[in-house]
Coordinates of C-alpha atoms and ligand atoms in Angstrom, one line a residue:
M27 CA 177.2 80.2 175.4
T28 CA 174.6 80.9 178.3
T29 CA 171.5 82.1 176.2
L30 CA 168.6 84.8 177.8
S31 CA 166.6 81.6 177.7
D32 CA 168.7 79.7 179.8
I33 CA 168.7 82.3 182.6
L34 CA 164.3 83.2 182.4
E35 CA 161.9 80.8 183.6
I36 CA 158.4 81.2 183.3
H37 CA 157.2 80.4 186.7
S38 CA 153.5 79.4 187.3
L39 CA 151.8 81.0 190.3
S40 CA 149.8 78.7 191.6
A41 CA 146.4 78.5 193.0
S42 CA 146.7 79.9 196.3
F43 CA 148.5 82.9 194.9
T44 CA 145.4 83.4 192.6
H45 CA 142.4 81.4 194.1
S46 CA 141.1 81.5 190.9
K47 CA 141.3 80.0 187.0
T48 CA 143.2 83.4 186.0
S49 CA 146.5 81.2 185.2
S50 CA 149.8 83.4 185.8
D51 CA 153.1 83.0 184.9
V52 CA 156.1 85.1 185.6
L53 CA 158.6 85.8 183.6
R54 CA 161.9 86.3 186.0
L55 CA 163.7 89.1 184.3
D56 CA 165.4 89.4 187.4
K57 CA 167.4 86.2 187.1
I58 CA 169.4 87.9 184.6
H59 CA 171.3 89.2 187.3
P60 CA 171.3 90.4 190.3
V61 CA 172.2 94.0 189.8
I62 CA 171.2 95.2 186.9
S63 CA 167.6 94.3 187.0
G64 CA 166.3 92.9 184.0
N65 CA 164.5 95.7 182.3
K66 CA 167.1 98.0 182.8
W67 CA 169.6 95.5 180.5
F68 CA 167.3 96.1 177.9
K69 CA 166.2 99.5 178.1
L70 CA 169.9 100.4 177.8
K71 CA 171.4 98.4 175.0
Y72 CA 170.6 100.7 172.2
Y73 CA 171.4 103.4 174.1
L74 CA 174.9 102.0 174.3
Q75 CA 174.6 101.2 170.5
D76 CA 174.0 104.4 169.4
A77 CA 176.8 105.8 171.6
A78 CA 179.2 103.5 170.0
S79 CA 178.0 104.3 166.6
K80 CA 178.7 108.1 166.9
N81 CA 182.1 107.2 168.7
L82 CA 181.0 108.7 172.1
N83 CA 182.8 107.1 174.5
T84 CA 181.7 108.7 177.9
I85 CA 177.9 107.7 178.9
L86 CA 176.5 109.9 181.2
T87 CA 172.7 109.5 182.8
F88 CA 170.5 110.9 186.1
G89 CA 169.0 109.5 188.8
G90 CA 168.3 109.4 192.3
P91 CA 170.2 107.9 195.5
Y92 CA 168.0 104.4 195.3
S93 CA 168.2 104.8 190.8
N94 CA 168.3 101.4 190.0
H95 CA 168.8 102.9 186.6
I96 CA 172.1 104.3 188.1
V97 CA 173.5 101.2 189.4
A98 CA 172.6 99.2 185.8
T99 CA 174.3 102.0 183.8
A100 CA 177.1 101.9 185.5
F101 CA 177.3 97.8 185.4
A102 CA 176.5 97.7 181.8
C103 CA 179.4 100.4 181.3
K104 CA 181.8 98.4 183.1
L105 CA 181.3 95.7 180.9
Q106 CA 181.6 97.4 177.6
H107 CA 184.8 99.1 178.9
I108 CA 183.3 102.9 178.6
K109 CA 183.4 105.7 181.2
C110 CA 180.3 106.6 182.1
I111 CA 179.0 109.6 184.9
G112 CA 176.1 109.7 186.9
I113 CA 174.4 112.9 188.1
I114 CA 172.5 112.2 191.1
R115 CA 169.6 114.0 192.7
G116 CA 170.3 116.2 195.9
E117 CA 173.8 116.6 198.1
K118 CA 176.3 114.2 198.8
P119 CA 175.1 112.4 201.8
E120 CA 177.7 111.6 204.6
I121 CA 177.6 107.6 203.6
L122 CA 176.2 106.9 200.0
S123 CA 173.1 104.6 199.8
H124 CA 174.6 101.0 198.8
T125 CA 173.2 101.6 195.1
L126 CA 175.7 105.0 194.8
Q127 CA 178.2 102.7 196.3
S128 CA 177.9 99.8 193.9
A129 CA 177.6 102.2 190.9
E130 CA 181.1 104.0 192.0
H131 CA 182.7 100.4 192.6
Y132 CA 181.6 99.9 188.7
G133 CA 183.4 102.7 188.2
M134 CA 180.7 105.0 187.3
E135 CA 181.9 109.1 188.3
L136 CA 179.2 110.6 190.6
F137 CA 178.5 114.3 191.0
F138 CA 175.6 115.6 193.3
I139 CA 173.6 118.9 192.3
D140 CA 170.5 120.5 194.1
R141 CA 167.2 119.6 193.3
T142 CA 166.7 122.4 190.8
S143 CA 169.4 121.5 189.1
Y144 CA 168.2 118.4 188.8
K145 CA 164.8 119.0 187.7
N146 CA 166.5 120.8 184.7
K147 CA 169.2 118.7 183.8
I148 CA 171.7 120.6 184.4
I149 CA 175.2 119.0 183.9
P150 CA 177.9 120.7 186.2
S151 CA 180.6 122.9 184.5
Q152 CA 183.4 120.9 185.4
I153 CA 182.5 117.7 183.2
D154 CA 184.0 117.8 180.0
S155 CA 181.4 117.5 177.8
E156 CA 183.1 116.4 174.3
D157 CA 182.6 112.8 173.8
L158 CA 179.4 112.6 175.6
Y159 CA 176.2 110.8 175.1
I160 CA 173.6 111.4 177.0
V161 CA 171.1 108.6 178.3
P162 CA 167.6 110.3 179.6
E163 CA 166.8 109.9 183.6
G164 CA 165.2 105.8 184.0
G165 CA 166.2 105.2 180.6
Y166 CA 163.0 107.0 178.9
G167 CA 163.3 107.5 175.4
K168 CA 162.2 105.4 171.9
L169 CA 165.5 103.3 171.8
G170 CA 164.5 102.1 175.7
G171 CA 161.2 101.5 174.5
K172 CA 162.7 99.4 171.2
G173 CA 164.7 97.6 173.6
A174 CA 162.3 96.8 176.3
A175 CA 160.4 95.7 173.1
E176 CA 162.7 92.6 172.4
I177 CA 161.5 91.1 176.3
L178 CA 158.7 89.4 174.7
D179 CA 160.9 88.2 172.1
I180 CA 162.5 85.4 174.3
I181 CA 159.5 83.9 174.9
D182 CA 156.1 81.9 173.6
L183 CA 153.9 85.1 173.5
E184 CA 151.2 83.7 171.7
K185 CA 149.3 82.3 175.0
Y186 CA 149.0 84.9 176.9
S187 CA 145.9 87.7 177.0
H188 CA 147.5 89.8 179.6
I189 CA 150.8 91.1 179.6
I190 CA 151.5 92.8 183.5
C191 CA 154.5 95.5 184.6
A192 CA 155.4 98.2 187.0
C193 CA 155.9 101.2 185.6
G194 CA 158.3 104.0 186.7
T195 CA 158.6 106.4 183.1
G196 CA 156.7 103.8 181.7
T197 CA 159.7 103.1 178.7
T198 CA 159.1 99.2 179.7
L199 CA 155.1 99.1 179.2
A200 CA 155.8 101.5 175.6
G201 CA 158.2 98.7 174.5
L202 CA 155.6 95.5 175.5
V203 CA 152.7 97.5 173.9
S204 CA 155.1 98.1 170.7
N205 CA 155.5 94.3 170.5
K206 CA 152.1 92.3 171.8
K207 CA 150.0 90.5 169.6
E208 CA 146.9 92.2 168.7
Y209 CA 144.4 90.4 170.9
Q210 CA 146.9 91.3 174.3
K211 CA 146.2 93.8 176.9
V212 CA 149.1 95.9 178.1
I213 CA 148.9 97.0 182.2
G214 CA 151.0 98.8 183.8
I215 CA 150.8 99.8 187.5
N216 CA 152.2 103.0 188.1
V217 CA 154.3 103.0 190.9
L218 CA 154.3 106.8 191.2
K219 CA 151.8 109.0 192.8
G220 CA 150.3 111.8 191.3
Y221 CA 151.6 110.9 187.9
E222 CA 148.9 110.4 185.8
K223 CA 151.2 112.3 182.7
I224 CA 152.8 108.6 182.1
T225 CA 149.6 107.6 179.3
D226 CA 151.0 110.9 177.4
D227 CA 154.4 110.1 177.9
I228 CA 154.0 106.5 176.8
K229 CA 152.4 107.5 173.7
I230 CA 155.4 109.6 172.8
I231 CA 157.8 107.0 172.8
V232 CA 155.4 103.8 171.9
D233 CA 156.7 102.5 168.1
N234 CA 153.3 103.6 166.6
T235 CA 154.5 101.4 163.5
H236 CA 152.4 99.0 165.0
Q237 CA 148.4 98.2 164.6
N238 CA 146.3 98.4 168.4
L239 CA 148.0 100.4 170.9
K240 CA 145.8 99.3 173.5
F241 CA 146.8 99.7 177.2
E242 CA 146.3 100.7 180.4
I243 CA 147.7 102.4 183.6
N244 CA 146.5 101.5 186.8
N245 CA 147.1 104.3 189.4
D246 CA 145.9 102.1 192.5
Y247 CA 148.5 100.3 194.1
H248 CA 151.8 103.3 194.7
F249 CA 151.4 102.7 198.2
G250 CA 151.7 106.2 198.6
G251 CA 154.4 107.0 195.9
Y252 CA 157.5 106.1 194.8
A253 CA 159.6 104.0 197.5
K254 CA 156.7 104.1 199.9
Y255 CA 155.6 101.4 201.2
N256 CA 153.5 99.3 204.3
A257 CA 152.9 96.4 206.8
D258 CA 150.5 95.2 203.9
L259 CA 152.9 95.6 201.1
I260 CA 156.0 93.7 203.1
N261 CA 153.7 91.3 204.7
F262 CA 152.6 90.3 201.1
M263 CA 156.3 90.0 199.5
N264 CA 157.2 88.0 202.6
L265 CA 154.0 85.9 201.7
L266 CA 155.1 85.9 198.1
W267 CA 158.5 84.7 199.1
V268 CA 157.2 82.2 201.5
K269 CA 154.7 80.3 199.4
E270 CA 156.0 80.6 195.7
K271 CA 159.7 81.4 196.1
I272 CA 160.0 84.8 193.6
P273 CA 161.6 88.2 195.8
T274 CA 160.4 91.2 194.6
D275 CA 161.6 94.3 195.6
F276 CA 159.3 97.0 197.6
V277 CA 159.4 100.1 195.0
Y278 CA 157.9 98.1 191.6
T279 CA 157.7 94.4 191.7
G280 CA 156.2 94.0 195.3
K281 CA 153.5 96.6 194.1
L282 CA 153.0 95.0 191.0
F283 CA 152.5 90.9 192.4
F284 CA 149.9 93.1 195.1
A285 CA 148.2 94.3 192.4
V286 CA 148.1 91.8 190.3
K287 CA 146.7 89.6 193.2
Q288 CA 143.9 92.1 194.1
M289 CA 142.4 92.1 190.8
I290 CA 142.6 88.7 190.4
L291 CA 140.2 88.9 193.6
N292 CA 137.9 91.6 192.7
D293 CA 137.6 89.9 189.0
Y294 CA 139.1 92.5 186.6
F295 CA 140.0 89.5 184.2
E296 CA 137.9 87.3 182.3
K297 CA 137.4 84.2 183.0
D298 CA 140.3 82.1 181.5
S299 CA 142.4 84.6 181.3
R300 CA 146.2 84.1 181.0
L301 CA 148.5 87.0 182.6
L302 CA 152.3 87.4 181.5
I303 CA 153.5 88.9 184.8
I304 CA 157.0 90.8 184.1
H305 CA 159.0 90.3 187.1
S306 CA 161.7 93.5 186.1
G307 CA 163.8 92.7 188.6
G308 CA 165.2 95.6 191.0
L309 CA 165.8 93.7 193.8
Q310 CA 169.2 95.9 194.8
G311 CA 166.4 98.1 196.0
N312 CA 165.6 96.1 198.9
L313 CA 169.4 97.0 200.6
S314 CA 167.8 100.1 201.7
L315 CA 165.4 98.4 203.8
P316 CA 166.1 98.1 207.4
D317 CA 167.3 94.5 208.7
K318 CA 165.1 91.6 209.0
T319 CA 162.5 93.8 207.4
L320 CA 162.4 90.5 204.8
L321 CA 162.9 87.2 204.9
F322 CA 165.0 86.8 201.6
Ligands
PLP402 C1 163.1 100.8 186.6 C2 162.2 99.6 186.8 C3 160.9 99.2 186.6 C4 160.3 101.0 186.0 O1 160.5 101.0 184.3 P1 160.0 102.2 183.5 O2 160.9 101.3 181.8 O3 161.0 103.3 183.8 O4 158.6 102.0 183.2 C5 160.2 98.5 186.9 N1 160.5 97.8 187.4 C6 161.9 97.8 188.3 C7 162.5 96.8 188.9 C8 162.8 98.7 187.9 O5 164.0 98.8 188.3

């Protein structure tokens, strides 16, 4: 049987990437599956268990047209043979995004609602509300955090001083914070612009039965906002691929790696720090870039 630890690989970044004595290992959750990005898999686990235990057989969740969470949910439900519904922000486009095409292909039923209704999470009236289990947008919530905490159970955690991940809702980070060692610091690279409230939102869902919940959010590497990018980011992602054979996505992990390298160059980390960088997957998102933008 294939176990998680067979799929995962700790990849040490070479000195040419880091230019320093800081050691950086990468936890390649992107290798779990090309479509279900690594962290989504973990975040969904307890929601699906909760739905099953309540005998609710239709999963409903929310997302934008490029949402990794939407595809991951569609695929996870397919594996469990349960019905799923995606409520998508905005008008139905003539041609569906790759993300939504995949979601439909995996059996998700899509409903498009206008932005105001989306903001208020209004469920279209034609959906039968019986049997429905709602997974919050982006998997945000305590159960999502509980699943994400398990990311740290599959590695040799003790040796790291810092754990670094990309943040959208912050649910993954909340999980990491809940399960880290007392001496470790978790740093989240926020990919959303102007989402400073993320710190409070994380504190709401973190498992605070743990002692030391120290974490830090860095807001300096959103590149203009969610899914925004520029030539510097793309060049960096291509270089990272050429030098380290690590593919990244332009929405989350490209910005994460860019930030880590910059922070190392800026001497952010004290000497002999040992970083664990969480590659949270999300590579399917690159399909929305123009052809030939990336070398991988
Ligand atoms: C969704 C996603 C994130 C953000 O996870 P949160 O738990 O919402 O902070 C990070 N990386 C990738 C690749 C994602 O798809």
